[in-house]
């Protein structure tokens, strides 16, 4: 899309008649639907619409109230985000016990390089609460004694802090569709492999067992399919012969923090868009300001021959 549209998200139990009720409300207010996408996962229905509100015959707050009332009537959660609402820069960071990614985010924030406010840290353990306290950021522990998170509490916290972007900084739990659907394309995760290789919780161990020579990390948007969301940035590193899982992890952790931080920056800069399951750099963005993958200097080290077709060129020159 080349212009800014208002985003409406509908989430709740799957039932008939939902789409008609919402679209009728919009039609009655001269709001044109430009794009509509829907999905059902584990009994949870999600519909995301991008609509043109430039010529609507109602006020913004009246539309919010009407959609809220319709949501109550349907027992659905209906949220509307106007273009101006998306200028909000509030980040909720979800963590477990590893600190390196959270430290990188805090350092960038403290140096004024993040361009957003880290408003809350949410953990399924309390190990990183002292780090949050050091930076004066609220910390909420939503896990039980085994670290199982209370997602209802998580959603309440995200709403309370008016969260614009969720960052999973080594949050070792899978978010349910009930959360993902509400924040689609606004949740960024860091995964310790070069996705789509080695999804899941034991990526470094899988890399060791498969004997890879080059491993890496991936920052990506979260979807309801585990570790299959649109890739944003990646980093790679060599795996020495005989390296242990711990050594591979030590090499990967600094790159996890680096790739995650760049992905967050790309999102906050509105430098990328998601299209057909992959991220694309926006046309008006200068790619030179970002790394995305390996440093550019690596290109000079790559072999440039042989290349298919050179043989026919040689044959013709000898005729």
PDB file of C-alpha atoms in Angstrom, residues 94-98 100 122-125 146-149 168-175 189-192 200-204 226-227 249 256:
ATOM      1  CA  UNK A  94       9.289 -10.068  27.067  1.00  0.00           C
ATOM      2  CA  UNK A  95      12.100 -12.008  28.745  1.00  0.00           C
ATOM      3  CA  UNK A  96      12.896 -15.228  30.575  1.00  0.00           C
ATOM      4  CA  UNK A  97      16.390 -15.512  32.104  1.00  0.00           C
ATOM      5  CA  UNK A  98      18.992 -14.556  29.461  1.00  0.00           C
ATOM      6  CA  UNK A 100      22.132 -10.163  26.625  1.00  0.00           C
ATOM      7  CA  UNK A 122       7.424  -8.690  31.263  1.00  0.00           C
ATOM      8  CA  UNK A 123       9.003 -11.948  32.383  1.00  0.00           C
ATOM      9  CA  UNK A 124       7.869 -15.482  33.048  1.00  0.00           C
ATOM     10  CA  UNK A 125      10.577 -15.542  35.752  1.00  0.00           C
ATOM     11  CA  UNK A 146       7.353 -23.449  36.515  1.00  0.00           C
ATOM     12  CA  UNK A 147       7.492 -20.332  34.350  1.00  0.00           C
ATOM     13  CA  UNK A 148       4.138 -20.904  32.679  1.00  0.00           C
ATOM     14  CA  UNK A 149       2.863 -17.409  31.782  1.00  0.00           C
ATOM     15  CA  UNK A 168      10.790 -11.115  22.528  1.00  0.00           C
ATOM     16  CA  UNK A 169      14.310 -10.853  23.951  1.00  0.00           C
ATOM     17  CA  UNK A 170      14.929 -14.583  24.400  1.00  0.00           C
ATOM     18  CA  UNK A 171      11.442 -15.142  25.801  1.00  0.00           C
ATOM     19  CA  UNK A 172      11.362 -18.908  26.001  1.00  0.00           C
ATOM     20  CA  UNK A 173       7.636 -19.388  25.646  1.00  0.00           C
ATOM     21  CA  UNK A 174       5.335 -19.677  22.639  1.00  0.00           C
ATOM     22  CA  UNK A 175       2.701 -16.959  22.370  1.00  0.00           C
ATOM     23  CA  UNK A 189      11.521 -12.377  18.040  1.00  0.00           C
ATOM     24  CA  UNK A 190      15.180 -13.379  17.937  1.00  0.00           C
ATOM     25  CA  UNK A 191      15.904 -17.021  17.103  1.00  0.00           C
ATOM     26  CA  UNK A 192      19.341 -18.672  17.361  1.00  0.00           C
ATOM     27  CA  UNK A 200      12.337 -24.675  17.969  1.00  0.00           C
ATOM     28  CA  UNK A 201      13.993 -24.423  21.357  1.00  0.00           C
ATOM     29  CA  UNK A 202      17.254 -26.352  20.726  1.00  0.00           C
ATOM     30  CA  UNK A 203      18.662 -24.582  17.656  1.00  0.00           C
ATOM     31  CA  UNK A 204      22.289 -24.396  18.814  1.00  0.00           C
ATOM     32  CA  UNK A 226       6.468 -21.404  15.238  1.00  0.00           C
ATOM     33  CA  UNK A 227       9.612 -19.641  13.971  1.00  0.00           C
ATOM     34  CA  UNK A 249      26.077 -20.338  21.904  1.00  0.00           C
ATOM     35  CA  UNK A 256      21.466 -12.287  18.638  1.00  0.00           C
TER      36      UNK A 256
END
